[in-house]
Amino acid sequence: MKKVVSIQDISCFGKCSLTVALPIISAMGIETAVIPTAVLSTHTGEGFSGYTFHDLTGDIPAIASHWKSMDLRFDALYTGYLGSMEQVGIVSEFFDDFRTDSNYIIVDPVLGDAGKLYAGFTDQFVEKMKELCAKADFIIPNMTETAFLLGIPYTEDYDEAYVRDALRRLAEFGCRTPVITGVHYDDKLQGAAAYDSVNDKFYFSFDRNINSRFHGTGDIFSSVFTGACALGRDIQQCLDMAVRFTLDCIEATIPNIEETWYGSCFELCLGKLIGYVKEQK
Ligand code: PXL
């Protein structure tokens, strides 16, 4: 059985990070270990204020050393939202300890959306996140995170040449395959693009665009991508499954939007995801 460890916060209410990664990767038939990096009462995105934040950075080295003593190994190490520069440094050490010749390191450099950094993040934090990206096989930023990582202005007016150039520049940080999510050149299609820098090859996957922003979709995408990667799927298959399932979740959220403005209704789609894993060879 494949094993993944997901390292990110628990937002107790709000459907993102671990409360998304754990059910999604498990539904893909993969054992999912977790390292909660912080406990928040809700996520920090639009609509919530006054949330609590309990930092668990100090627990991570002890968890890592216990696991090392048991010689635990994982097919993928997957990180999402990290709450402080110190935490990014400790996760970086975790990568050094648990990287093998055959596993994947997947970093979703959670920094912001819609052209803005999330609450509490600074330019120094972005710099620190770049260092973590250098150790990854795959990084999965959205268009906002791509702009912050590259130090370029955020724009919603771009074409395929812009995306290819951004992917090449992200690869210069040292990660093998950057993946950009939320790519859309017009109102009809939305999807993701990847660049395998070792083989100098680009990959694209698009599906129907829905012109609205949905919280937590980045975590849904990265969780499916991580699961598909751990299952040994190729880059195109990982992109296709993550794009398709993210769209399923958005479509399921629209009729429930009044109730779940703070997250996407991925729960209603897990049956489909299990089907995709079975169908895609
Ligand atoms: O969905 C990314 C995410 C994860 N964790 C926390 C967040 C966010 C985005 O706002 O606030 C705590």
XYZ file of C-alpha atoms and ligand atoms in Angstrom:
293
model
C 0.000 0.000 0.000
C 1.269 3.463 -0.881
C 1.952 5.907 1.956
C 1.938 9.695 1.934
C 2.684 12.135 4.741
C 0.848 15.436 4.580
C 2.386 18.287 6.556
C 0.103 21.295 7.008
C -2.282 22.917 9.487
C -5.655 21.779 10.738
C -8.207 24.520 10.253
C -10.883 23.047 12.500
C -13.709 24.645 10.511
C -13.333 25.784 6.925
C -12.453 22.841 4.655
C -8.824 23.265 3.640
C -5.372 21.853 4.356
C -5.511 18.624 6.412
C -9.318 18.327 6.528
C -9.158 18.177 2.718
C -5.899 16.271 2.173
C -6.682 13.439 4.583
C -10.047 12.347 3.134
C -9.003 12.897 -0.479
C -5.701 11.021 -0.391
C -7.276 8.243 1.722
C -10.123 7.895 -0.803
C -7.466 7.280 -3.449
C -6.513 4.120 -1.551
C -3.369 5.596 -0.030
C -2.384 5.479 3.630
C -2.184 9.105 4.777
C -0.036 10.063 7.737
C -0.213 13.634 8.967
C 1.904 16.165 10.771
C -0.380 18.991 11.912
C 1.736 22.147 11.926
C -0.809 24.368 13.687
C -4.397 24.249 14.908
C -6.618 27.156 13.843
C -10.281 27.579 14.695
C -10.980 28.439 11.022
C -8.866 29.164 7.961
C -7.538 32.693 7.542
C -9.251 33.400 4.218
C -11.926 35.917 3.347
C -15.000 35.882 5.585
C -13.353 34.676 8.791
C -11.841 36.950 11.415
C -10.819 36.495 15.031
C -9.555 32.940 14.451
C -7.283 31.214 16.958
C -3.805 29.977 15.988
C -1.921 27.402 18.032
C 1.541 26.756 16.647
C 2.836 23.158 16.711
C 6.265 23.791 15.165
C 7.987 22.599 18.350
C 6.383 19.141 18.026
C 7.683 18.431 14.515
C 11.321 17.467 15.339
C 10.164 14.975 18.012
C 7.646 13.396 15.625
C 10.356 13.157 12.957
C 12.862 11.549 15.289
C 10.312 9.012 16.565
C 9.452 8.109 12.971
C 13.127 7.839 12.065
C 13.663 5.408 14.936
C 10.897 3.263 13.385
C 12.467 3.598 9.916
C 9.184 4.843 8.440
C 9.234 5.553 4.709
C 6.775 7.419 2.507
C 6.071 7.410 -1.219
C 5.415 11.148 -1.092
C 6.073 13.998 1.324
C 3.453 16.684 0.752
C 3.391 20.118 2.370
C 0.774 22.875 2.186
C 0.100 25.914 4.360
C 2.970 26.572 6.783
C 2.563 29.211 9.444
C 6.023 30.674 10.147
C 9.554 30.985 8.747
C 10.854 28.761 11.529
C 8.318 26.111 10.552
C 9.427 26.190 6.927
C 13.011 25.594 8.130
C 11.979 22.589 10.235
C 9.955 21.096 7.383
C 13.013 21.526 5.183
C 14.990 19.394 7.668
C 12.170 16.816 7.605
C 12.677 16.572 3.835
C 16.391 15.879 4.357
C 15.529 13.093 6.800
C 12.751 11.394 4.810
C 13.773 11.873 1.188
C 14.689 8.602 -0.560
C 15.838 7.753 -4.098
C 12.308 6.774 -5.058
C 9.888 9.091 -3.244
C 8.479 12.457 -4.289
C 8.578 15.772 -2.467
C 5.560 17.911 -3.302
C 5.378 21.500 -2.038
C 2.235 23.545 -2.411
C 3.712 26.967 -1.568
C 0.530 28.357 0.000
C 1.008 32.143 0.060
C -2.077 33.848 -1.305
C -4.782 34.190 -3.935
C -6.421 36.835 -6.137
C -3.194 38.864 -6.293
C -2.809 39.141 -2.499
C -0.825 37.358 0.219
C -2.890 35.612 2.914
C -3.046 37.296 6.335
C 0.261 37.254 8.202
C 2.546 36.470 5.253
C 5.432 38.809 4.370
C 8.031 39.158 1.606
C 10.581 37.426 3.869
C 8.212 34.494 4.227
C 7.993 34.268 0.432
C 11.809 34.125 0.274
C 11.863 31.316 2.831
C 9.224 29.401 0.874
C 11.434 29.646 -2.210
C 14.163 27.774 -0.316
C 11.698 24.967 0.426
C 10.622 24.902 -3.234
C 14.260 24.263 -4.198
C 14.086 20.866 -2.472
C 10.872 19.727 -4.152
C 10.247 17.451 -7.110
C 6.945 19.243 -7.717
C 5.756 22.671 -6.600
C 2.117 23.637 -7.135
C 1.585 27.419 -6.931
C -1.474 29.244 -8.264
C -1.038 32.339 -10.470
C -0.822 34.658 -7.432
C 1.802 32.516 -5.726
C 3.719 32.255 -9.000
C 3.891 36.068 -9.221
C 5.081 36.410 -5.604
C 7.661 33.641 -5.963
C 9.040 35.165 -9.175
C 8.847 38.742 -7.832
C 6.754 39.911 -10.792
C 3.464 41.863 -10.750
C 0.294 39.765 -10.589
C -1.714 39.932 -13.789
C -4.932 38.335 -15.030
C -4.051 39.134 -18.612
C -1.582 36.535 -19.862
C -1.138 33.916 -22.582
C 0.484 30.515 -22.981
C 3.909 32.057 -23.648
C 3.685 33.851 -20.259
C 2.827 30.577 -18.507
C 5.669 28.688 -20.209
C 8.120 31.423 -19.253
C 6.866 31.467 -15.639
C 7.229 27.667 -15.426
C 10.821 27.802 -16.730
C 11.664 30.507 -14.191
C 10.063 28.574 -11.319
C 12.188 25.553 -12.284
C 15.295 27.738 -11.884
C 14.681 27.664 -8.106
C 15.804 24.036 -8.281
C 12.582 22.066 -8.318
C 12.257 19.526 -11.104
C 8.627 20.060 -12.145
C 6.688 23.230 -11.343
C 2.924 23.033 -11.812
C 0.812 26.216 -12.057
C -2.892 25.966 -11.180
C -5.821 28.222 -12.031
C -4.518 28.888 -15.552
C -7.078 30.427 -17.892
C -6.585 32.489 -21.025
C -10.292 33.143 -21.585
C -13.668 32.503 -19.918
C -14.175 29.073 -21.456
C -11.406 26.886 -20.079
C -9.434 26.656 -16.847
C -6.758 24.197 -15.825
C -3.123 23.657 -14.964
C 0.267 23.607 -16.667
C 3.467 21.756 -15.762
C 7.066 21.821 -16.929
C 9.363 18.829 -16.617
C 12.683 20.671 -16.575
C 14.766 17.501 -16.925
C 13.132 16.528 -20.231
C 12.316 20.142 -21.220
C 8.685 19.182 -21.750
C 5.466 21.116 -21.054
C 2.120 19.568 -20.077
C -1.324 21.190 -20.027
C -4.743 20.076 -18.849
C -7.901 22.156 -19.203
C -11.590 21.661 -18.494
C -14.682 23.863 -18.318
C -14.033 27.247 -16.628
C -16.362 28.438 -13.894
C -15.883 32.127 -13.363
C -15.722 32.360 -9.615
C -13.226 31.729 -6.816
C -13.748 28.833 -4.444
C -11.805 28.510 -1.231
C -9.835 25.303 -0.742
C -9.651 24.313 -4.395
C -5.867 24.685 -4.368
C -5.675 22.119 -1.567
C -8.047 19.807 -3.425
C -5.913 20.027 -6.566
C -2.628 19.442 -4.719
C -4.037 16.517 -2.726
C -5.239 14.697 -5.853
C -2.005 15.512 -7.669
C -0.005 14.119 -4.730
C -2.124 10.969 -4.567
C -1.812 10.333 -8.304
C 1.930 10.892 -8.099
C 2.292 8.445 -5.207
C 0.326 5.900 -7.264
C 2.965 6.228 -9.979
C 0.857 8.063 -12.565
C 2.688 10.177 -15.157
C 2.599 13.973 -15.163
C -0.238 14.219 -17.695
C -2.363 11.739 -15.728
C -1.720 13.589 -12.448
C -2.737 16.902 -14.050
C -5.828 15.448 -15.726
C -7.129 13.796 -12.562
C -6.499 16.875 -10.391
C -8.106 19.270 -12.900
C -11.137 17.021 -13.427
C -11.761 16.429 -9.717
C -11.301 20.104 -8.803
C -13.943 21.008 -11.383
C -16.260 18.303 -9.976
C -15.912 19.892 -6.518
C -16.609 23.390 -7.837
C -19.697 22.136 -9.679
C -20.914 20.449 -6.493
C -20.339 23.654 -4.489
C -22.396 25.987 -6.686
C -25.819 24.670 -5.562
C -24.610 24.798 -1.919
C -22.787 28.116 -2.076
C -24.889 29.905 0.563
C -23.959 27.262 3.073
C -20.350 26.570 2.086
C -18.885 29.904 0.980
C -15.843 29.009 3.100
C -14.866 25.797 1.294
C -15.757 23.433 -1.530
C -18.124 20.451 -1.364
C -15.486 17.844 -2.133
C -17.281 15.326 0.092
C -20.026 14.926 -2.505
C -17.449 13.981 -5.146
C -15.257 11.401 -3.380
C -17.142 8.555 -5.088
C -16.151 9.981 -8.471
C -12.532 10.268 -7.389
C -12.443 6.599 -6.422
C -13.788 5.883 -9.921
C -11.068 7.985 -11.580
C -8.362 6.107 -9.691
C -9.853 2.779 -10.849
C -10.373 3.859 -14.478
C -7.028 5.534 -15.082
C -4.385 2.910 -15.612
O -6.280 26.716 1.642
C -5.062 27.152 2.065
C -5.053 27.488 3.518
C -4.647 26.540 4.437
N -4.607 26.786 5.753
C -4.992 27.986 6.244
C -5.422 28.970 5.383
C -5.447 28.730 3.993
C -5.889 29.766 3.093
O -6.407 30.789 3.445
O -5.808 30.142 5.879
C -4.946 28.227 7.710
